[in-house]
Tab-separated table of C-alpha atoms in Angstrom:
chain	number	residue	atom	x	y	z
A	30	MET	CA	30.511	37.652	-86.337
A	31	SER	CA	29.717	34.102	-85.943
A	32	GLY	CA	29.296	31.696	-82.268
A	33	ILE	CA	28.944	33.199	-78.828
A	34	HIS	CA	30.527	36.197	-77.789
A	35	LEU	CA	30.832	37.647	-74.143
A	36	ASN	CA	33.390	39.964	-73.232
A	37	ASP	CA	34.272	40.921	-69.926
A	38	VAL	CA	30.959	39.885	-68.735
A	39	SER	CA	30.093	40.039	-64.801
A	40	LEU	CA	26.324	40.077	-63.383
A	41	SER	CA	25.501	40.930	-60.018
A	42	LEU	CA	22.094	39.552	-58.411
A	43	GLN	CA	20.845	41.838	-55.344
A	44	GLY	CA	24.268	43.055	-55.064
A	45	LYS	CA	25.776	39.795	-55.309
A	46	PRO	CA	28.527	38.896	-57.267
A	47	ILE	CA	27.256	36.190	-59.781
A	48	LEU	CA	29.566	35.548	-62.748
A	49	THR	CA	33.019	38.134	-62.798
A	50	GLY	CA	34.873	38.814	-65.876
A	51	ILE	CA	34.022	36.554	-68.029
A	52	ASP	CA	35.538	36.259	-71.672
A	53	LEU	CA	34.650	33.943	-73.997
A	54	HIS	CA	34.527	33.025	-77.551
A	55	LEU	CA	32.383	29.742	-78.027
A	56	THR	CA	32.550	28.327	-81.899
A	57	GLU	CA	32.618	24.557	-81.053
A	58	ALA	CA	30.284	21.627	-82.155
A	59	ARG	CA	30.145	20.404	-78.475
A	60	ILE	CA	31.053	22.422	-75.775
A	61	GLY	CA	30.952	21.054	-72.041
A	62	LEU	CA	30.394	23.712	-68.810
A	63	ILE	CA	30.788	22.224	-65.356
A	64	GLY	CA	31.212	23.282	-61.958
A	65	ARG	CA	29.456	22.946	-59.136
A	66	ASN	CA	26.565	24.039	-57.658
A	67	GLY	CA	25.837	27.657	-57.075
A	68	SER	CA	28.937	28.012	-59.176
A	69	GLY	CA	27.133	29.903	-61.944
A	70	LYS	CA	27.006	27.507	-64.716
A	71	THR	CA	23.023	28.252	-65.382
A	72	SER	CA	23.392	32.381	-65.099
A	73	LEU	CA	25.529	31.937	-67.440
A	74	LEU	CA	23.609	30.398	-70.068
A	75	ARG	CA	20.321	32.659	-68.857
A	76	LEU	CA	23.111	35.525	-70.293
A	77	MET	CA	23.658	33.907	-73.762
A	78	ALA	CA	19.599	33.360	-73.996
A	79	GLY	CA	18.936	36.650	-73.036
A	80	LEU	CA	17.009	35.838	-69.986
A	81	VAL	CA	19.072	38.045	-67.481
A	82	ALA	CA	21.364	41.003	-69.024
A	83	PRO	CA	24.699	41.511	-67.824
A	84	THR	CA	25.884	44.046	-64.977
A	85	SER	CA	28.824	44.882	-67.353
A	86	GLY	CA	30.332	43.585	-70.634
A	87	ARG	CA	28.346	42.908	-73.440
A	88	VAL	CA	27.109	39.381	-75.263
A	89	THR	CA	26.509	38.515	-78.574
A	90	VAL	CA	24.724	35.241	-80.537
A	91	GLU	CA	25.498	35.392	-83.937
A	92	GLY	CA	26.185	39.087	-84.052
A	93	ALA	CA	23.101	40.174	-82.452
A	94	SER	CA	22.220	40.857	-78.386
A	95	PRO	CA	19.979	38.585	-77.127
A	96	THR	CA	17.712	41.454	-76.490
A	97	ASP	CA	16.993	40.815	-79.874
A	98	ARG	CA	14.368	38.574	-79.345
A	99	LYS	CA	13.341	37.927	-82.892
A	100	ALA	CA	17.165	37.235	-83.935
A	101	LEU	CA	17.816	35.373	-80.924
A	102	LEU	CA	14.362	32.764	-81.994
A	103	ARG	CA	17.184	31.910	-85.310
A	104	SER	CA	19.628	31.733	-83.417
A	105	LEU	CA	19.389	29.977	-80.231
A	106	GLY	CA	17.082	27.566	-78.087
A	107	ILE	CA	17.432	26.816	-74.289
A	108	LEU	CA	16.435	23.589	-72.593
A	109	PHE	CA	15.905	23.822	-68.713
A	110	GLN	CA	16.630	20.847	-66.462
A	111	ASN	CA	13.125	21.063	-65.575
A	112	PRO	CA	10.527	21.035	-68.325
A	113	ASP	CA	7.516	22.225	-66.414
A	114	HIS	CA	9.251	25.339	-65.720
A	115	GLN	CA	9.165	25.483	-70.065
A	116	ILE	CA	5.817	24.046	-70.999
A	117	LEU	CA	3.409	26.680	-71.256
A	118	PHE	CA	0.596	25.084	-73.092
A	119	PRO	CA	-2.504	21.965	-72.439
A	120	THR	CA	-1.812	20.213	-75.364
A	121	VAL	CA	1.142	18.526	-77.354
A	122	ILE	CA	0.281	19.836	-80.519
A	123	GLU	CA	-0.226	23.553	-78.952
A	124	GLU	CA	3.542	23.882	-77.407
A	125	LEU	CA	5.047	22.217	-80.331
A	126	SER	CA	3.581	25.105	-82.588
A	127	PHE	CA	4.121	27.845	-80.374
A	128	GLY	CA	7.527	28.604	-81.476
A	129	LEU	CA	7.120	28.559	-84.779
A	130	ILE	CA	4.279	30.918	-84.422
A	131	GLN	CA	6.284	33.218	-82.224
A	132	GLN	CA	8.607	33.226	-85.898
A	133	GLY	CA	5.788	34.475	-87.770
A	134	VAL	CA	4.527	30.879	-89.292
A	135	PRO	CA	0.508	31.355	-90.176
A	136	LYS	CA	-0.714	28.747	-87.205
A	137	ALA	CA	-2.080	26.234	-89.562
A	138	GLN	CA	0.957	25.793	-91.292
A	139	ALA	CA	2.899	25.582	-87.782
A	140	GLN	CA	0.829	22.514	-86.469
A	141	ALA	CA	1.109	21.012	-89.933
A	142	ARG	CA	4.937	20.849	-89.469
A	143	ALA	CA	4.099	19.961	-85.289
A	144	ARG	CA	2.381	17.162	-86.662
A	145	ASP	CA	5.085	16.172	-89.226
A	146	ALA	CA	7.601	16.331	-86.776
A	147	LEU	CA	5.577	14.039	-84.062
A	148	THR	CA	5.077	11.607	-87.534
A	149	ALA	CA	9.420	11.646	-88.194
A	150	GLU	CA	9.541	10.470	-84.199
A	151	GLY	CA	7.064	7.923	-84.195
A	152	ARG	CA	4.969	10.019	-81.921
A	153	ALA	CA	1.867	10.567	-83.688
A	154	HIS	CA	0.091	9.431	-81.092
A	155	TRP	CA	1.409	12.604	-78.489
A	156	GLU	CA	-0.262	15.483	-80.587
A	157	LYS	CA	-4.146	15.346	-78.948
A	158	ALA	CA	-2.459	14.448	-75.944
A	159	ALA	CA	-2.349	16.685	-72.691
A	160	THR	CA	1.211	17.878	-71.328
A	161	HIS	CA	0.868	17.276	-67.647
A	162	THR	CA	-0.041	13.546	-68.499
A	163	LEU	CA	3.478	13.232	-69.988
A	164	SER	CA	6.145	11.348	-67.898
A	165	GLN	CA	9.452	13.217	-67.115
A	166	GLY	CA	11.427	12.331	-70.053
A	167	GLN	CA	8.696	13.066	-72.336
A	168	ARG	CA	8.174	16.286	-71.382
A	169	GLN	CA	11.536	16.965	-72.174
A	170	TYR	CA	11.257	15.365	-75.299
A	171	LEU	CA	8.615	17.469	-75.952
A	172	CYS	CA	10.347	20.726	-75.117
A	173	LEU	CA	13.309	19.637	-77.727
A	174	LEU	CA	11.095	18.722	-80.333
A	175	ALA	CA	9.624	22.235	-80.258
A	176	LEU	CA	13.505	23.801	-79.984
A	177	LEU	CA	14.311	21.936	-82.730
A	178	LEU	CA	10.972	22.784	-85.257
A	179	MET	CA	12.245	26.549	-84.688
A	180	ALA	CA	15.670	25.378	-86.207
A	181	PRO	CA	18.058	27.551	-83.893
A	182	ARG	CA	21.705	27.192	-84.465
A	183	TRP	CA	22.679	26.916	-80.942
A	184	LEU	CA	20.782	25.240	-78.015
A	185	LEU	CA	22.177	25.492	-74.281
A	186	LEU	CA	21.434	22.016	-72.336
A	187	ASP	CA	20.427	22.873	-68.666
A	188	GLU	CA	21.589	19.700	-67.069
A	189	PRO	CA	19.520	17.593	-69.430
A	190	PHE	CA	20.077	14.064	-68.043
A	191	ALA	CA	20.069	14.940	-64.218
A	192	ALA	CA	15.912	13.815	-63.492
A	193	LEU	CA	16.058	10.796	-65.801
A	194	ASP	CA	16.331	7.357	-65.664
A	195	LEU	CA	18.486	5.465	-67.422
A	196	PRO	CA	17.002	3.980	-70.414
A	197	THR	CA	15.803	7.730	-71.264
A	198	GLU	CA	18.811	9.142	-71.054
A	199	ALA	CA	20.122	6.834	-73.738
A	200	ARG	CA	17.617	7.891	-75.809
A	201	LEU	CA	18.210	11.307	-75.198
A	202	ARG	CA	22.022	11.207	-75.653
A	203	ARG	CA	21.422	9.264	-78.705
A	204	ARG	CA	19.337	12.227	-80.142
A	205	LEU	CA	20.976	14.972	-78.635
A	206	ASP	CA	24.652	13.359	-80.277
A	207	ALA	CA	22.889	13.421	-83.778
A	208	LEU	CA	21.588	16.829	-83.986
A	209	PRO	CA	23.398	19.129	-86.668
A	210	GLN	CA	23.467	22.305	-83.802
A	211	ARG	CA	25.993	23.394	-81.814
A	212	LEU	CA	25.604	22.120	-78.523
A	213	ILE	CA	26.642	23.427	-74.780
A	214	THR	CA	25.968	21.344	-72.131
A	215	ILE	CA	25.691	22.290	-68.113
A	216	SER	CA	26.531	19.375	-65.984
A	217	HIS	CA	28.513	19.335	-62.286
A	218	ALA	CA	29.235	15.151	-63.823
A	219	PRO	CA	32.496	15.032	-65.802
A	220	ALA	CA	31.060	12.012	-67.668
A	221	ALA	CA	28.277	14.042	-69.105
A	222	VAL	CA	30.641	15.973	-71.294
A	223	GLU	CA	34.202	13.805	-71.474
A	224	ARG	CA	33.026	13.627	-75.449
A	225	CYS	CA	33.014	17.165	-76.211
A	226	ASP	CA	35.293	19.135	-77.946
A	227	ARG	CA	35.915	21.367	-75.477
A	228	VAL	CA	35.365	22.103	-71.662
A	229	LEU	CA	34.707	24.894	-69.248
A	230	TRP	CA	35.373	24.834	-65.733
A	231	LEU	CA	33.432	27.458	-63.592
A	232	GLU	CA	33.976	28.231	-60.289
A	233	GLN	CA	33.000	31.333	-57.582
A	234	GLY	CA	31.561	32.820	-61.195
A	235	ARG	CA	34.904	32.538	-62.793
A	236	ILE	CA	36.396	30.214	-65.392
A	237	ARG	CA	39.568	27.826	-63.769
A	238	ALA	CA	40.422	25.966	-66.590
A	239	ASP	CA	39.285	26.063	-70.512
A	240	GLY	CA	40.621	22.948	-73.397
A	241	PRO	CA	39.745	19.809	-74.262
A	242	PRO	CA	38.022	17.478	-71.692
A	243	ALA	CA	41.335	15.482	-71.822
A	244	GLN	CA	43.003	18.501	-70.009
A	245	VAL	CA	40.124	19.921	-67.930
A	246	LEU	CA	38.422	16.953	-66.192
A	247	PRO	CA	41.548	15.109	-64.566
A	248	GLU	CA	41.860	18.544	-62.761
A	249	PHE	CA	38.066	18.920	-62.180
A	250	ARG	CA	37.345	15.738	-60.756
A	251	ALA	CA	40.703	15.639	-58.540
A	252	GLN	CA	39.797	18.867	-57.112
A	253	MET	CA	36.210	17.493	-56.237
A	254	ALA	CA	37.662	14.547	-54.623
A	255	ARG	CA	39.562	16.669	-52.155
A	256	ILE	CA	36.217	19.218	-51.308
A	257	GLY	CA	34.653	16.015	-51.105
A	258	GLU	CA	37.015	14.704	-48.450
A	259	ALA	CA	36.661	17.545	-45.972
A	260	ASP	CA	33.400	19.552	-44.492
A	261	ALA	CA	32.408	21.434	-48.028
A	262	ASP	CA	28.950	22.496	-47.085
A	263	THR	CA	29.656	24.210	-43.726
A	264	ASP	CA	29.891	27.381	-45.124
A	265	LEU	CA	26.333	29.578	-45.332
């Protein structure tokens, strides 16, 4: 069963509904997920990545449950908005080789593949660098390289451009555009997903709209403009 399936999925945290009745079959090469802050976008990605379990319903990734960690390592990787929430090791080479080791690759072979990847990216001099000395954009790129070494079929990107300056964003965007993997990109900014094949608009934990960007984004922009003209942040 190819793709990512969510069948009548709901999620509640501490008794509060976060997602309700999500039914999706995702197969497109480039998918955008938009919505206001607090709409449930990141929670939806975390469900797909197996980081949280649904309160009800069923999630499968390429036919396997996200709780099957071994299968998921081959199928899906997630790039968080803040790379400091993802980086585990003090040096670049350790960070890059960790995922391969988790997949069963011997340490020496994993490190050799990591070095080859750095060389191919023009970053061979990063090998022994301390991860905390890298810039925000460099740490984001390191996390992406670590995922790509594991060769997943899907990449989930949580606001990948949010903390980057414009040149760094342009470089990362070019790299992502060239990838063969299927990408799901979270954003609250329509421009970040306007080149996607399919856009999902999430509002208050439900799918508000689902279709091509030319269909979904004009309505989304208009709705955000209407909200912006009112007091949109008074409710607790």
